[in-house]
Amino acid sequence: MVTRNGLADPGLLGVTAGGGLAAVLMLWLAPQAGPVAIQLTASVGALLTFLAVVALAGGATPVRVVLVGIGAAAALQAITTVVVLSLDPWDTAAVQTWLAGSTYGRAAQDLAPVAVTLLVTGVLLLVNHRTLDLLAVGEDQPTVLGVRTNRARWLILAAAALLAAAAISAAGTVGFVGLVAPHVARRLVGAGHKWVIPLSILLGAVLLGLADTIGRSVIAPAQIPAGLVVALVGTPVFALLIAHRRRHV
């Protein structure tokens, strides 16, 4: 509802790329770092990236923040590639696994940051679901009804950044979940955020769980990172979404 583009996803803010680079730098500078240190570093990197993108955008419209985020993501991904190429071969496998998005070695306590962030931001968004519905309509109607559109959009961007940072800390840079789940949810229950938000959460969890199960089963005892499986599924879904939008334009 910030860009009013149905194919937008949280990765446009550059948060995912920032969290990935932070985790890679930690693995490079401190190869013996444990999962907790890597998770905290990824979260801090993601949030710092969001703040940097907002600062570079000069406090302008959220659409400009997204444009700056796209550029920042490209630059951060390039830096990440350079760092990965500089790693010792022994560390490269661990880094690539993390960047691909994997649940390998994760335990229940690793879900705590995601659970807390999801609870707080989820409740906040659900309480303001009517505002989200109005923002998705356009500029004029929310303003007429007394909605402070700029403040609301900044809160949405901040919530997206926090959620992305928490997800990165738990499972690495998993792509396409934030793109596929909300749009499938809209196809099932309509555009009302009262139902889209909880269904998106459920579909995202189911999608990642299925991807993880497939990745652990196809070439067992070896496994394919869940992020790669999600990308393989998400690419055709993304193409179908674009084709559907073209037919209805």
Coordinates of C-alpha atoms in Angstrom, one line a residue:
M1 CA 0.0 0.0 0.0
V2 CA 3.0 2.3 0.2
T3 CA 3.8 2.1 -3.5
R4 CA 0.3 0.9 -4.5
N5 CA 2.1 -1.7 -6.6
G6 CA 0.8 -5.2 -6.0
L7 CA 4.1 -6.8 -6.9
A8 CA 6.2 -4.9 -4.4
D9 CA 7.9 -6.8 -1.5
P10 CA 10.0 -5.9 1.5
G11 CA 13.3 -6.6 -0.4
L12 CA 12.8 -3.3 -2.2
L13 CA 13.9 -1.5 1.0
G14 CA 17.4 -3.0 0.7
V15 CA 16.9 -4.5 4.2
T16 CA 17.5 -8.1 3.1
A17 CA 20.7 -7.2 1.3
G18 CA 22.0 -5.2 4.3
G19 CA 21.3 -8.0 6.7
G20 CA 23.0 -10.5 4.4
L21 CA 26.1 -8.4 4.1
A22 CA 26.3 -7.8 7.9
A23 CA 26.1 -11.6 8.5
V24 CA 28.7 -12.3 5.8
L25 CA 31.1 -9.7 7.3
M26 CA 30.6 -11.4 10.7
L27 CA 31.4 -14.8 9.3
W28 CA 34.5 -13.3 7.6
L29 CA 35.9 -11.3 10.5
A30 CA 34.9 -13.8 13.2
P31 CA 34.6 -17.3 11.7
Q32 CA 34.1 -18.8 15.2
A33 CA 31.0 -16.6 15.9
G34 CA 28.0 -18.5 17.0
P35 CA 24.5 -18.4 15.6
V36 CA 23.3 -15.8 18.2
A37 CA 26.1 -13.4 17.2
I38 CA 25.4 -13.9 13.5
Q39 CA 21.6 -13.3 14.1
L40 CA 22.2 -10.1 16.1
T41 CA 24.6 -8.8 13.5
A42 CA 22.2 -9.6 10.6
S43 CA 19.4 -7.8 12.4
V44 CA 21.5 -4.7 13.2
G45 CA 22.8 -4.6 9.6
A46 CA 19.2 -4.8 8.2
L47 CA 18.0 -2.0 10.5
L48 CA 21.0 0.2 9.8
T49 CA 20.4 -0.3 6.1
F50 CA 16.9 0.9 6.5
L51 CA 18.0 4.0 8.4
A52 CA 20.7 4.7 5.8
V53 CA 18.2 4.4 2.9
V54 CA 15.7 6.8 4.7
A55 CA 18.6 9.3 5.3
L56 CA 19.8 9.1 1.7
A57 CA 16.2 9.6 0.5
G58 CA 16.2 12.9 2.4
G59 CA 13.0 12.2 4.2
A60 CA 11.1 12.4 1.0
T61 CA 8.1 10.3 -0.1
P62 CA 8.1 6.6 0.7
V63 CA 8.2 5.9 -3.1
R64 CA 11.6 7.6 -3.2
V65 CA 12.7 5.5 -0.3
V66 CA 11.9 2.4 -2.3
L67 CA 13.8 3.7 -5.3
V68 CA 16.9 4.4 -3.1
G69 CA 16.4 1.0 -1.5
I70 CA 16.6 -0.7 -4.9
G71 CA 19.9 1.0 -5.6
A72 CA 21.2 0.2 -2.1
A73 CA 20.3 -3.5 -2.5
A74 CA 22.2 -3.7 -5.7
A75 CA 25.3 -2.1 -4.2
L76 CA 25.1 -4.2 -1.0
Q77 CA 24.7 -7.4 -3.0
A78 CA 27.8 -6.5 -5.1
I79 CA 29.8 -5.9 -1.9
T80 CA 28.6 -9.2 -0.5
T81 CA 29.8 -11.0 -3.6
V82 CA 33.2 -9.4 -3.3
V83 CA 33.5 -10.5 0.3
V84 CA 32.4 -14.0 -0.5
L85 CA 35.1 -14.3 -3.1
S86 CA 37.6 -13.2 -0.6
L87 CA 36.7 -15.8 2.0
D88 CA 38.7 -18.9 2.8
P89 CA 37.2 -21.9 0.8
W90 CA 36.3 -23.6 4.2
D91 CA 34.1 -20.6 5.2
T92 CA 32.6 -20.1 1.8
A93 CA 30.2 -23.1 2.1
A94 CA 28.8 -21.8 5.4
V95 CA 28.3 -18.3 4.0
Q96 CA 26.6 -19.5 0.8
T97 CA 24.3 -21.7 2.9
W98 CA 23.3 -18.8 5.0
L99 CA 22.8 -16.5 2.0
A100 CA 20.7 -19.1 0.3
G101 CA 18.3 -19.1 3.2
S102 CA 18.4 -22.2 5.3
T103 CA 16.9 -23.6 8.5
Y104 CA 19.9 -25.8 9.0
G105 CA 20.9 -26.0 12.7
R106 CA 18.1 -23.8 13.8
A107 CA 16.4 -24.5 17.2
A108 CA 13.3 -23.2 18.9
Q109 CA 15.2 -20.4 20.7
D110 CA 16.2 -19.0 17.3
L111 CA 12.5 -18.2 16.6
A112 CA 12.2 -15.9 19.6
P113 CA 13.2 -12.7 17.7
V114 CA 10.8 -13.5 14.9
A115 CA 8.0 -14.4 17.3
V116 CA 8.3 -11.2 19.4
T117 CA 8.6 -8.9 16.3
L118 CA 5.7 -10.7 14.6
L119 CA 3.5 -10.4 17.6
V120 CA 4.2 -6.6 18.1
T121 CA 4.1 -5.5 14.5
G122 CA 1.3 -8.0 13.6
V123 CA -1.0 -6.6 16.3
L124 CA -0.1 -3.0 15.4
L125 CA -1.0 -3.6 11.7
L126 CA -4.2 -5.5 12.5
V127 CA -5.4 -2.8 14.8
N128 CA -4.9 -0.3 12.0
H129 CA -6.2 -2.5 9.2
R130 CA -8.8 0.1 8.1
T131 CA -6.0 2.7 7.7
L132 CA -4.1 0.2 5.5
D133 CA -7.2 -0.4 3.4
L134 CA -7.6 3.4 2.8
L135 CA -3.9 3.8 2.0
A136 CA -4.2 1.1 -0.7
V137 CA -7.0 3.2 -2.4
G138 CA -5.1 6.4 -3.1
E139 CA -4.0 9.7 -1.7
D140 CA -7.3 11.7 -1.5
Q141 CA -9.7 9.5 0.4
P142 CA -7.4 8.8 3.4
T143 CA -6.7 12.5 3.7
V144 CA -10.4 13.5 3.6
L145 CA -11.1 10.9 6.3
G146 CA -8.4 12.3 8.6
V147 CA -5.7 9.8 8.1
R148 CA -2.1 11.2 8.4
T149 CA -0.9 9.4 5.3
N150 CA 2.8 10.3 5.6
R151 CA 3.1 9.1 9.2
A152 CA 1.1 6.0 8.4
R153 CA 3.4 5.1 5.5
W154 CA 6.5 5.6 7.5
L155 CA 5.2 3.3 10.2
I156 CA 4.4 0.7 7.6
L157 CA 8.0 0.9 6.1
A158 CA 9.5 0.7 9.6
A159 CA 7.3 -2.4 10.4
A160 CA 8.4 -4.0 7.1
A161 CA 12.0 -3.4 8.0
L162 CA 11.7 -4.9 11.5
L163 CA 9.9 -8.0 10.2
A164 CA 12.5 -8.5 7.4
A165 CA 15.3 -8.1 9.9
A166 CA 13.8 -10.7 12.2
A167 CA 13.3 -13.1 9.4
I168 CA 16.8 -12.7 8.1
S169 CA 18.2 -13.3 11.6
A170 CA 16.3 -16.6 11.8
A171 CA 16.7 -18.1 8.3
G172 CA 19.0 -16.0 6.3
T173 CA 18.1 -14.2 3.1
V174 CA 15.1 -16.1 2.0
G175 CA 13.5 -14.5 -1.1
F176 CA 10.1 -14.6 -2.7
V177 CA 8.2 -15.4 0.5
G178 CA 7.4 -11.7 1.0
L179 CA 6.3 -11.5 -2.6
V180 CA 4.3 -14.6 -3.0
A181 CA 2.4 -15.1 0.3
P182 CA 0.6 -11.7 0.4
H183 CA -0.5 -11.8 -3.2
V184 CA -1.8 -15.4 -2.9
A185 CA -3.6 -14.2 0.2
R186 CA -5.3 -11.4 -1.7
R187 CA -6.4 -13.8 -4.3
L188 CA -8.0 -16.0 -1.6
V189 CA -9.7 -13.4 0.7
G190 CA -9.7 -10.1 -1.2
A191 CA -7.8 -6.9 -0.4
G192 CA -9.0 -6.3 3.1
H193 CA -6.0 -6.3 5.4
K194 CA -8.0 -7.6 8.3
W195 CA -7.8 -11.0 6.6
V196 CA -4.8 -10.6 4.3
I197 CA -2.3 -10.0 7.2
P198 CA -3.0 -13.2 9.2
L199 CA -3.4 -15.3 6.1
S200 CA -0.1 -13.9 4.7
I201 CA 1.7 -14.9 7.9
L202 CA 0.2 -18.4 7.7
L203 CA 0.9 -18.9 4.0
G204 CA 4.5 -17.6 4.4
A205 CA 5.1 -20.1 7.2
V206 CA 3.5 -23.0 5.2
L207 CA 5.5 -22.0 2.1
L208 CA 8.8 -22.0 3.9
G209 CA 8.0 -25.2 5.8
L210 CA 7.1 -27.0 2.5
A211 CA 10.3 -25.7 0.9
D212 CA 12.4 -26.9 3.8
T213 CA 10.7 -30.3 3.7
I214 CA 11.3 -30.6 0.0
G215 CA 14.9 -29.4 0.3
R216 CA 15.6 -32.0 3.0
S217 CA 14.0 -34.9 1.0
V218 CA 15.0 -34.5 -2.6
I219 CA 18.7 -35.3 -2.3
A220 CA 18.8 -36.7 1.3
P221 CA 21.0 -37.1 3.3
A222 CA 22.2 -33.8 1.7
Q223 CA 19.8 -30.9 1.6
I224 CA 18.9 -28.0 -0.6
P225 CA 18.6 -24.7 1.3
A226 CA 14.9 -23.7 1.7
G227 CA 15.6 -20.3 0.2
L228 CA 16.6 -21.9 -3.1
V229 CA 13.5 -24.1 -3.2
V230 CA 11.3 -21.1 -2.5
A231 CA 13.0 -19.2 -5.3
L232 CA 12.4 -22.1 -7.7
V233 CA 8.7 -22.1 -6.7
G234 CA 8.5 -18.3 -6.5
T235 CA 9.8 -17.5 -9.9
P236 CA 7.0 -19.2 -11.9
V237 CA 4.4 -17.7 -9.4
F238 CA 5.9 -14.3 -9.9
A239 CA 5.6 -14.7 -13.7
L240 CA 2.0 -15.8 -13.3
L241 CA 1.3 -12.7 -11.2
I242 CA 2.8 -10.4 -13.8
A243 CA 0.8 -12.2 -16.6
H244 CA -2.4 -11.9 -14.5
R245 CA -1.8 -8.2 -14.0
R246 CA -1.2 -7.6 -17.7
R247 CA -4.5 -9.3 -18.6
H248 CA -6.4 -7.0 -16.2
V249 CA -4.7 -3.7 -17.2

